[in-house]
Coordinates of C-alpha atoms and ligand atoms in Angstrom, one line a residue:
M1217 CA 7.9 21.8 -70.1
T1218 CA 10.9 22.9 -68.3
Q1219 CA 10.7 26.0 -66.7
Q1220 CA 11.5 28.2 -70.0
Q1221 CA 9.6 27.0 -71.5
T1222 CA 6.7 27.4 -69.9
W1223 CA 8.5 31.6 -70.2
S1224 CA 8.1 32.9 -73.1
Q1225 CA 11.4 33.4 -75.3
R1226 CA 12.5 36.1 -74.0
F1227 CA 13.7 33.9 -71.8
E1228 CA 17.4 32.6 -72.0
S1229 CA 18.1 30.7 -69.4
A1230 CA 16.5 28.3 -66.3
L1231 CA 15.8 29.1 -62.6
H1232 CA 18.2 28.3 -60.2
P1233 CA 17.1 24.8 -58.6
A1234 CA 16.6 27.2 -55.3
I1235 CA 14.9 29.9 -56.5
A1236 CA 11.8 27.8 -58.4
R1237 CA 12.3 25.4 -55.3
F1238 CA 11.4 29.6 -53.2
N1239 CA 9.2 30.6 -55.9
A1240 CA 6.4 27.5 -56.2
S1241 CA 3.6 27.5 -54.6
I1242 CA 2.6 23.6 -56.7
N1243 CA 3.1 21.9 -52.8
F1244 CA 0.8 23.9 -51.3
D1245 CA -1.5 24.7 -53.9
I1246 CA -2.4 21.5 -55.0
Q1247 CA -4.8 22.0 -53.0
L1248 CA -6.5 23.8 -54.9
I1249 CA -6.4 21.4 -58.2
E1250 CA -9.4 20.2 -58.2
Y1251 CA -11.4 23.8 -58.3
D1252 CA -8.6 25.3 -60.5
I1253 CA -9.8 22.2 -62.7
T1254 CA -13.2 23.3 -62.0
G1255 CA -13.2 26.4 -63.3
S1256 CA -11.2 26.6 -66.6
Q1257 CA -14.0 24.6 -68.0
A1258 CA -15.9 26.6 -66.9
H1259 CA -13.7 29.4 -69.0
A1260 CA -13.0 26.7 -72.0
K1261 CA -16.7 26.5 -72.1
M1262 CA -17.1 30.1 -72.4
L1263 CA -15.0 30.5 -74.9
A1264 CA -16.6 28.3 -77.2
H1265 CA -19.7 30.1 -76.0
T1266 CA -18.6 33.5 -77.5
G1267 CA -17.4 31.8 -80.3
I1268 CA -13.1 32.4 -79.3
I1269 CA -13.2 29.0 -80.0
S1270 CA -15.1 26.4 -81.4
T1271 CA -17.0 24.3 -80.1
E1272 CA -15.6 20.8 -80.6
E1273 CA -12.4 22.5 -78.9
G1274 CA -14.1 23.9 -75.7
E1275 CA -16.0 20.3 -75.7
K1276 CA -11.7 18.7 -75.8
L1277 CA -10.1 21.1 -73.4
V1278 CA -13.3 20.3 -71.0
S1279 CA -12.7 16.1 -71.3
G1280 CA -9.5 16.3 -70.8
L1281 CA -9.7 18.4 -68.2
E1282 CA -11.0 16.2 -66.4
K1283 CA -9.0 13.1 -67.2
I1284 CA -6.4 15.0 -65.5
R1285 CA -9.2 15.3 -62.2
Q1286 CA -9.6 11.2 -62.8
E1287 CA -5.9 11.2 -62.8
Y1288 CA -5.1 13.2 -59.7
R1289 CA -8.2 11.1 -57.6
Q1290 CA -6.3 7.9 -58.3
G1291 CA -2.9 9.4 -57.0
D1292 CA -2.1 9.3 -60.6
F1293 CA -1.0 12.8 -61.4
N1294 CA 2.9 13.6 -58.7
P1295 CA 2.7 17.7 -60.3
G1296 CA 6.6 18.0 -59.1
V1297 CA 8.6 22.1 -58.1
D1298 CA 9.2 22.0 -61.3
A1299 CA 5.8 23.3 -63.3
E1300 CA 6.1 25.3 -60.6
D1301 CA 2.0 25.5 -59.5
V1302 CA -1.6 23.8 -59.7
H1303 CA -2.0 26.2 -62.5
F1304 CA 1.2 25.5 -65.2
A1305 CA 0.7 21.7 -63.7
V1306 CA -3.1 21.6 -64.7
E1307 CA -1.7 23.3 -68.2
K1308 CA 1.0 21.1 -68.7
R1309 CA -1.2 18.0 -68.3
L1310 CA -3.4 18.9 -70.8
T1311 CA -1.6 20.0 -73.4
E1312 CA 0.7 16.5 -73.0
I1313 CA -2.7 14.6 -73.3
L1314 CA -4.5 17.6 -76.4
G1315 CA -1.6 18.4 -78.0
D1316 CA -1.9 21.6 -79.7
V1317 CA -5.5 22.6 -78.9
A1318 CA -4.9 22.9 -75.1
K1319 CA -2.9 25.7 -75.3
K1320 CA -5.5 27.8 -76.0
L1321 CA -6.9 27.5 -72.6
H1322 CA -5.4 30.2 -71.0
T1323 CA -7.2 32.7 -74.3
A1324 CA -8.1 35.6 -72.4
R1325 CA -7.2 35.1 -68.8
S1326 CA -4.4 35.2 -67.1
R1327 CA -3.2 33.4 -63.2
N1328 CA -3.9 36.3 -61.3
D1329 CA -8.2 36.0 -62.8
Q1330 CA -7.5 31.9 -62.2
V1331 CA -5.6 31.5 -58.1
G1332 CA -8.9 34.4 -57.9
T1333 CA -11.3 31.9 -59.4
D1334 CA -9.6 29.5 -57.7
T1335 CA -9.1 30.2 -54.2
R1336 CA -12.5 31.5 -54.2
L1337 CA -14.1 27.9 -54.7
Y1338 CA -12.6 26.8 -52.0
L1339 CA -13.2 28.8 -49.2
R1340 CA -16.8 29.4 -50.6
D1341 CA -16.4 24.6 -49.8
Q1342 CA -15.3 25.7 -47.1
I1343 CA -17.2 27.7 -45.1
Q1344 CA -20.2 25.6 -45.5
Q1345 CA -18.0 22.6 -44.9
I1346 CA -17.5 25.0 -41.4
R1347 CA -20.6 26.5 -41.0
H1348 CA -21.7 22.5 -40.5
L1349 CA -19.0 21.3 -38.1
I1350 CA -20.8 25.0 -36.2
R1351 CA -24.3 23.2 -36.5
D1352 CA -23.0 20.0 -35.0
F1353 CA -21.2 21.9 -31.8
Q1354 CA -24.5 23.4 -31.5
G1355 CA -27.2 20.0 -32.0
V1356 CA -24.7 18.9 -29.5
L1357 CA -24.3 21.9 -27.4
V1358 CA -28.3 21.7 -27.2
E1359 CA -28.9 18.6 -26.7
I1360 CA -26.8 18.7 -23.0
A1361 CA -28.6 21.6 -22.8
E1362 CA -32.0 19.1 -22.5
E1363 CA -30.2 17.2 -20.0
N1364 CA -29.1 20.0 -17.4
I1365 CA -32.1 23.1 -17.3
E1366 CA -32.3 22.5 -13.1
T1367 CA -28.5 21.3 -13.2
L1368 CA -26.9 24.1 -11.3
I1369 CA -24.2 25.7 -11.6
P1370 CA -21.6 28.4 -9.5
G1371 CA -21.2 31.8 -12.1
Y1372 CA -18.4 34.1 -12.4
T1373 CA -17.5 37.8 -12.4
H1374 CA -13.5 38.7 -12.2
L1375 CA -13.7 34.6 -12.0
Q1376 CA -15.3 35.2 -8.3
R1377 CA -18.4 32.8 -7.7
A1378 CA -21.1 35.6 -8.6
Q1379 CA -25.3 34.3 -8.8
P1380 CA -26.0 30.5 -9.8
L1381 CA -26.9 29.7 -12.7
S1382 CA -28.4 27.0 -14.6
L1383 CA -25.6 25.0 -16.6
A1384 CA -28.1 24.4 -19.7
H1385 CA -27.8 28.9 -19.3
H1386 CA -24.0 28.5 -19.4
L1387 CA -24.6 26.3 -22.4
L1388 CA -26.8 28.3 -24.5
A1389 CA -24.9 31.2 -24.2
Y1390 CA -21.7 29.0 -26.2
F1391 CA -24.8 28.5 -28.5
Q1392 CA -25.4 32.4 -29.9
M1393 CA -21.8 33.0 -29.5
T1394 CA -21.6 30.3 -32.0
Q1395 CA -24.6 31.3 -34.2
R1396 CA -22.6 34.3 -34.5
D1397 CA -20.3 32.6 -36.2
W1398 CA -22.5 31.0 -37.9
E1399 CA -24.3 34.2 -39.3
R1400 CA -21.2 35.6 -40.2
L1401 CA -19.2 33.3 -42.9
G1402 CA -22.6 33.5 -44.6
D1403 CA -21.9 37.3 -44.8
V1404 CA -18.7 36.7 -45.6
L1405 CA -19.4 34.2 -48.8
R1406 CA -21.8 36.9 -50.7
R1407 CA -18.7 38.3 -51.0
V1408 CA -15.6 35.6 -51.4
N1409 CA -18.8 35.1 -53.9
I1410 CA -17.7 37.1 -56.5
S1411 CA -15.9 36.3 -60.0
P1412 CA -12.4 37.8 -60.7
L1413 CA -13.0 35.5 -63.6
G1414 CA -12.0 37.5 -66.7
C1415 CA -10.2 40.7 -65.3
G1416 CA -7.2 38.6 -67.2
A1417 CA -3.8 40.0 -65.9
L1418 CA -5.1 43.1 -65.0
A1419 CA -6.9 45.1 -67.3
G1420 CA -9.5 43.3 -69.2
T1421 CA -9.0 41.1 -71.6
T1422 CA -9.5 42.0 -75.8
F1423 CA -11.5 39.4 -76.5
P1424 CA -15.1 39.4 -76.4
I1425 CA -15.8 37.0 -73.3
D1426 CA -19.2 36.2 -71.4
R1427 CA -17.7 37.5 -67.6
H1428 CA -21.8 36.6 -66.5
Y1429 CA -21.8 33.2 -68.6
S1430 CA -18.6 32.1 -66.3
A1431 CA -19.7 33.3 -63.5
K1432 CA -23.0 31.7 -63.4
L1433 CA -21.5 28.2 -64.9
L1434 CA -19.5 28.8 -61.7
D1435 CA -22.4 30.0 -59.0
F1436 CA -20.9 33.0 -58.4
D1437 CA -23.5 35.5 -57.6
A1438 CA -22.3 38.4 -59.6
V1439 CA -18.6 39.2 -61.1
Y1440 CA -16.2 42.7 -60.0
E1441 CA -16.7 45.1 -61.3
N1442 CA -13.9 46.6 -61.8
S1443 CA -10.8 44.3 -63.8
L1444 CA -8.0 46.6 -61.0
D1445 CA -9.6 45.5 -57.8
G1446 CA -11.1 41.3 -58.5
V1447 CA -7.3 40.5 -59.3
S1448 CA -5.6 43.2 -56.4
D1449 CA -8.9 41.7 -53.4
R1450 CA -7.7 39.6 -50.8
D1451 CA -10.6 41.5 -48.6
F1452 CA -13.2 38.4 -48.8
A1453 CA -9.5 36.0 -47.3
I1454 CA -8.7 38.5 -44.7
E1455 CA -13.1 38.6 -43.6
F1456 CA -12.6 34.7 -42.6
L1457 CA -10.0 34.8 -41.0
A1458 CA -11.3 37.5 -38.6
A1459 CA -14.3 34.8 -38.8
A1460 CA -12.2 31.7 -38.7
S1461 CA -10.5 34.3 -35.3
L1462 CA -13.8 34.7 -33.5
I1463 CA -15.1 31.4 -34.4
M1464 CA -11.7 30.2 -32.0
V1465 CA -12.3 33.2 -30.2
H1466 CA -15.5 31.2 -28.5
L1467 CA -13.7 27.8 -28.7
S1468 CA -10.6 28.3 -26.5
R1469 CA -12.7 30.0 -24.0
L1470 CA -15.0 27.6 -24.1
S1471 CA -11.8 25.2 -24.3
E1472 CA -10.2 27.5 -21.0
E1473 CA -13.6 26.8 -18.1
V1474 CA -13.3 23.2 -19.4
I1475 CA -9.4 23.3 -18.2
F1476 CA -10.4 25.3 -14.7
W1477 CA -13.4 22.3 -14.2
A1478 CA -11.6 19.5 -14.7
S1479 CA -9.5 20.4 -11.9
E1480 CA -9.0 18.6 -8.8
E1481 CA -9.3 23.1 -7.8
F1482 CA -13.3 22.5 -9.3
R1483 CA -14.3 19.2 -10.3
F1484 CA -17.4 20.3 -11.9
V1485 CA -16.3 17.9 -14.5
I1486 CA -14.5 14.5 -15.2
L1487 CA -12.8 14.5 -18.7
K1488 CA -13.2 11.1 -19.7
D1489 CA -10.9 8.4 -20.8
S1490 CA -11.9 8.8 -24.8
C1491 CA -10.4 12.3 -24.7
A1492 CA -7.9 12.7 -22.2
T1493 CA -4.4 11.3 -21.5
G1494 CA -2.0 10.6 -19.6
S1495 CA 1.4 11.9 -18.2
S1496 CA 4.1 9.5 -18.8
I1497 CA 5.5 10.1 -15.6
M1498 CA 2.8 11.0 -12.9
P1499 CA 0.4 8.1 -13.1
Q1500 CA -2.3 9.5 -11.1
K1501 CA -3.2 12.0 -14.1
K1502 CA -5.2 12.7 -16.5
N1503 CA -4.9 15.9 -18.4
P1504 CA -7.1 17.3 -20.8
D1505 CA -5.1 17.9 -23.9
V1506 CA -8.3 18.1 -26.2
P1507 CA -9.4 21.9 -24.8
E1508 CA -5.2 22.8 -23.9
L1509 CA -5.2 22.1 -27.6
V1510 CA -8.0 23.7 -28.9
R1511 CA -6.9 27.0 -27.4
G1512 CA -3.3 26.7 -27.6
K1513 CA -4.5 26.6 -31.8
T1514 CA -5.9 29.7 -31.3
G1515 CA -2.6 31.4 -31.8
R1516 CA -2.3 30.6 -35.3
V1517 CA -5.4 31.2 -36.7
F1518 CA -4.7 34.6 -34.6
G1519 CA -1.7 34.8 -36.4
H1520 CA -2.8 33.9 -39.9
L1521 CA -5.0 37.1 -40.1
Q1522 CA -2.5 39.0 -39.1
A1523 CA -0.6 38.2 -41.5
L1524 CA -2.1 38.9 -44.9
L1525 CA -3.3 42.2 -42.7
V1526 CA 0.5 43.4 -42.8
M1527 CA 0.9 41.4 -46.2
M1528 CA -1.7 43.6 -48.0
K1529 CA -1.5 46.7 -46.4
G1530 CA 0.9 49.3 -48.8
L1531 CA 0.2 46.6 -51.6
P1532 CA 0.3 48.3 -54.6
L1533 CA -1.9 47.3 -57.2
A1534 CA -2.4 44.8 -58.8
Y1535 CA -1.3 41.3 -58.9
N1536 CA 1.7 40.5 -56.6
K1537 CA 3.6 37.8 -56.1
D1538 CA 2.8 38.5 -52.2
L1539 CA -0.6 37.8 -52.7
Q1540 CA 1.5 33.7 -53.1
E1541 CA 1.4 33.7 -49.0
D1542 CA -2.8 34.0 -48.5
K1543 CA -3.1 30.1 -49.9
E1544 CA -0.9 28.8 -46.3
A1545 CA -2.5 30.8 -44.2
L1546 CA -5.7 29.6 -46.1
F1547 CA -5.8 26.6 -45.5
D1548 CA -4.1 26.1 -42.1
S1549 CA -6.7 28.4 -41.2
V1550 CA -9.4 26.6 -42.9
N1551 CA -7.9 23.3 -41.3
T1552 CA -7.3 24.5 -37.8
V1553 CA -11.3 25.6 -37.3
K1554 CA -12.2 22.9 -39.5
A1555 CA -10.4 20.0 -37.1
C1556 CA -11.3 22.5 -33.2
L1557 CA -14.7 21.7 -34.0
E1558 CA -14.9 18.2 -35.0
A1559 CA -12.8 17.5 -31.8
M1560 CA -15.0 20.0 -29.4
T1561 CA -18.1 18.3 -30.4
I1562 CA -16.7 14.8 -30.1
L1563 CA -15.7 16.9 -26.4
L1564 CA -18.8 17.3 -25.5
H1565 CA -20.4 14.6 -27.2
E1566 CA -19.2 12.0 -25.1
G1567 CA -15.7 12.7 -23.1
L1568 CA -17.0 15.5 -20.5
E1569 CA -19.4 14.4 -17.8
F1570 CA -21.0 16.4 -15.4
R1571 CA -20.4 16.4 -11.8
T1572 CA -24.1 17.3 -11.1
Q1573 CA -23.4 16.3 -7.0
R1574 CA -20.7 18.2 -7.1
L1575 CA -22.0 21.0 -9.0
A1576 CA -25.3 21.2 -6.0
E1577 CA -22.8 21.7 -3.2
A1578 CA -20.6 24.4 -5.0
V1579 CA -23.7 26.4 -5.1
C1580 CA -25.0 26.1 -2.0
E1581 CA -21.1 26.8 -0.3
D1582 CA -20.9 30.8 -1.1
F1583 CA -22.9 34.1 -0.8
S1584 CA -23.4 33.9 -4.5
N1585 CA -27.9 34.6 -3.1
A1586 CA -26.8 37.1 -1.7
T1587 CA -27.7 40.3 -4.9
D1588 CA -31.4 37.7 -3.9
V1589 CA -31.8 39.2 -0.1
A1590 CA -30.6 42.7 -1.2
D1591 CA -33.4 41.6 -4.3
Y1592 CA -35.8 40.8 -1.7
L1593 CA -35.5 43.7 0.9
A1594 CA -35.8 46.2 -2.2
A1595 CA -39.4 44.0 -3.7
K1596 CA -41.1 44.7 0.0
G1597 CA -40.1 49.1 -1.3
I1598 CA -36.1 49.4 0.5
P1599 CA -34.3 51.2 -1.3
F1600 CA -32.2 48.6 -3.6
R1601 CA -28.7 50.0 -2.8
E1602 CA -29.7 50.5 1.0
A1603 CA -31.3 47.5 0.8
Y1604 CA -28.1 46.2 -0.9
N1605 CA -25.3 48.1 2.0
L1606 CA -27.2 46.3 4.6
V1607 CA -26.2 42.9 2.9
G1608 CA -23.0 43.9 1.9
K1609 CA -22.4 43.7 6.7
V1610 CA -24.7 41.1 6.3
V1611 CA -22.2 39.3 4.6
K1612 CA -19.4 41.0 6.8
T1613 CA -20.0 39.2 9.5
C1614 CA -21.5 35.9 7.6
I1615 CA -17.7 35.7 7.2
A1616 CA -16.2 36.9 11.1
S1617 CA -18.8 34.3 12.7
K1618 CA -17.7 31.2 9.8
K1619 CA -21.5 31.6 8.2
L1620 CA -23.0 30.9 5.2
L1621 CA -26.4 33.3 4.2
K1622 CA -28.5 30.2 4.6
D1623 CA -27.3 29.3 8.1
L1624 CA -28.3 33.3 9.7
S1625 CA -31.6 31.9 12.7
L1626 CA -35.0 34.2 11.4
D1627 CA -34.4 36.1 14.7
E1628 CA -31.2 36.9 13.3
W1629 CA -32.2 37.9 10.5
K1630 CA -35.5 40.0 11.4
Q1631 CA -32.7 42.2 14.0
L1632 CA -31.2 42.9 10.6
H1633 CA -34.4 44.3 9.4
T1634 CA -38.2 43.8 10.2
A1635 CA -39.3 43.2 6.9
F1636 CA -37.4 39.5 6.6
E1637 CA -40.1 37.2 6.8
A1638 CA -39.8 33.1 6.9
D1639 CA -39.9 32.8 3.4
I1640 CA -36.5 34.6 2.8
Y1641 CA -34.8 31.1 3.4
E1642 CA -36.3 29.4 0.1
A1643 CA -35.9 33.2 -1.6
I1644 CA -32.5 32.1 -1.0
S1645 CA -32.0 28.2 -2.0
P1646 CA -30.0 27.7 -4.8
R1647 CA -32.7 26.8 -7.1
Q1648 CA -34.8 29.9 -5.7
V1649 CA -32.2 32.2 -6.9
V1650 CA -32.3 30.7 -10.2
A1651 CA -35.9 30.4 -10.7
A1652 CA -36.3 34.4 -10.2
R1653 CA -34.5 35.1 -12.9
N1654 CA -37.3 35.2 -15.3
S1655 CA -36.6 38.5 -17.1
Y1656 CA -35.5 37.7 -20.0
G1657 CA -32.8 35.8 -21.9
G1658 CA -31.8 35.1 -18.1
T1659 CA -31.2 32.5 -16.5
G1660 CA -34.4 31.1 -15.1
F1661 CA -35.6 28.0 -15.9
A1662 CA -38.9 29.0 -17.3
Q1663 CA -36.4 31.7 -19.5
I1664 CA -34.9 28.7 -20.4
S1665 CA -37.2 26.4 -21.9
K1666 CA -37.3 29.0 -24.3
A1667 CA -34.2 30.0 -25.2
L1668 CA -34.3 26.2 -26.2
T1669 CA -36.8 26.6 -28.6
R1670 CA -34.9 29.9 -30.4
A1671 CA -32.0 27.6 -30.1
R1672 CA -33.7 25.1 -32.3
S1673 CA -35.5 27.1 -34.1
Q1674 CA -32.1 29.0 -35.0
M1675 CA -30.5 25.8 -35.5
T1676 CA -33.2 24.7 -38.8
T1677 CA -32.7 28.9 -40.1
H1678 CA -31.8 28.6 -44.0
T1679 CA -32.3 31.3 -45.5
N1680 CA -30.0 31.9 -48.7
Y1681 CA -26.8 33.0 -46.6
L1682 CA -27.7 34.1 -43.7
Ligands
LIG2247 N1 1.1 31.2 -57.9 C1 0.3 32.4 -57.8 C2 -0.2 32.6 -57.0 O1 -1.2 31.8 -56.1 C3 -0.7 32.4 -58.3 C4 -0.6 33.6 -59.4 C5 1.2 33.8 -60.5 N2 0.5 34.8 -61.0 C6 2.0 36.3 -61.6 N3 1.2 36.5 -61.8 N4 3.3 35.1 -61.2 O2 -0.1 33.8 -56.5

């Protein structure tokens, strides 16, 4: 079928070759081929079910389409630009295989509802795959957290030493962030899994189709209520890109932390050879390319979200060719998110080693136990703000005399306030500082054990989507 033959007889000459290339989406939407075939098979079955075509014709269409699926899987179906897009490519091949009966497939359908169906089927699959990858990532986080309940790590606010934490607590923060990602994707799925098939070009069709029947065959939960909305809507794609962007926000924050943890300034982690790269000129270098790439790729996904929002803004109903631009944005975002989740899972699992000795030293070398001195006094009835001011002064004097709080003698403590007793030393030891934060969701060791139990049960909770 040449370009002229694709269109109705009103066209007299073929497309300019450069315009044909410009117009074509086959180079990227070929990725939708299996969804296109599955969608067309459901459409053919519906046409037969409603008597619009005969049962025999329906069966021929279904098996012809199946043959194309096999050809594609074997690498024998490679349509070029002349096919324009995957929908025409499949229809053209079906006509070669079946002859005239293939021409009945497009009854009561338009490429507008067809492409919407394909995109939703693709995204539904990809969302499930991404959710599995999130589970793998969370599994590794929980594993490392379990081994590091008692490993302490400096906690920061404003990137200034704030209060020490259990390393498990730090890692479980990422667990909860990705748990929201997993749930959010489930919520997006509710609106992805709605069938536009049968909306036709924009207005529905004159044929007595059964949209619910084809929707059921394709495992959609519902059908679009309004045909015009059904072919115009890309909210589901934007929602997915927003959810994907948040996944990247979370991965890029962890990436940034790993990058500085691995620096000479921090030395909190060692990068293993399997996940680090060298420099072409500086022989001593070991670079954190994996988290850097994840951090860098984050911008792509944000960009695609922005591109789709702008593409949709002010777009008149219903289908406009602008909508063809949604695919590369979706494909690239899906591939990026999957690759980043996988790489970060491997990095955590085998590419990083926490330097526990160095971490243990790090939590002893600062004033991140100062709050605990104030809490100590407050627990003895001194108003917290008063205690806070007093400890501020203590820290100032310590800095001047190059001491840490633990270096003050009991006499010095008592001079500061008579309420201080010998148990102040225990109260400001990093281990106790962490253990004492036993409020719900806090870093105290007893809380971490409970948090781990909750995390494990969150991971195994499978409601339908959420
Ligand atoms: N390749 C097109 C797309 O991806 C398919 C739909 C074309 N529909 C149309 N009316 N030209 O959006």
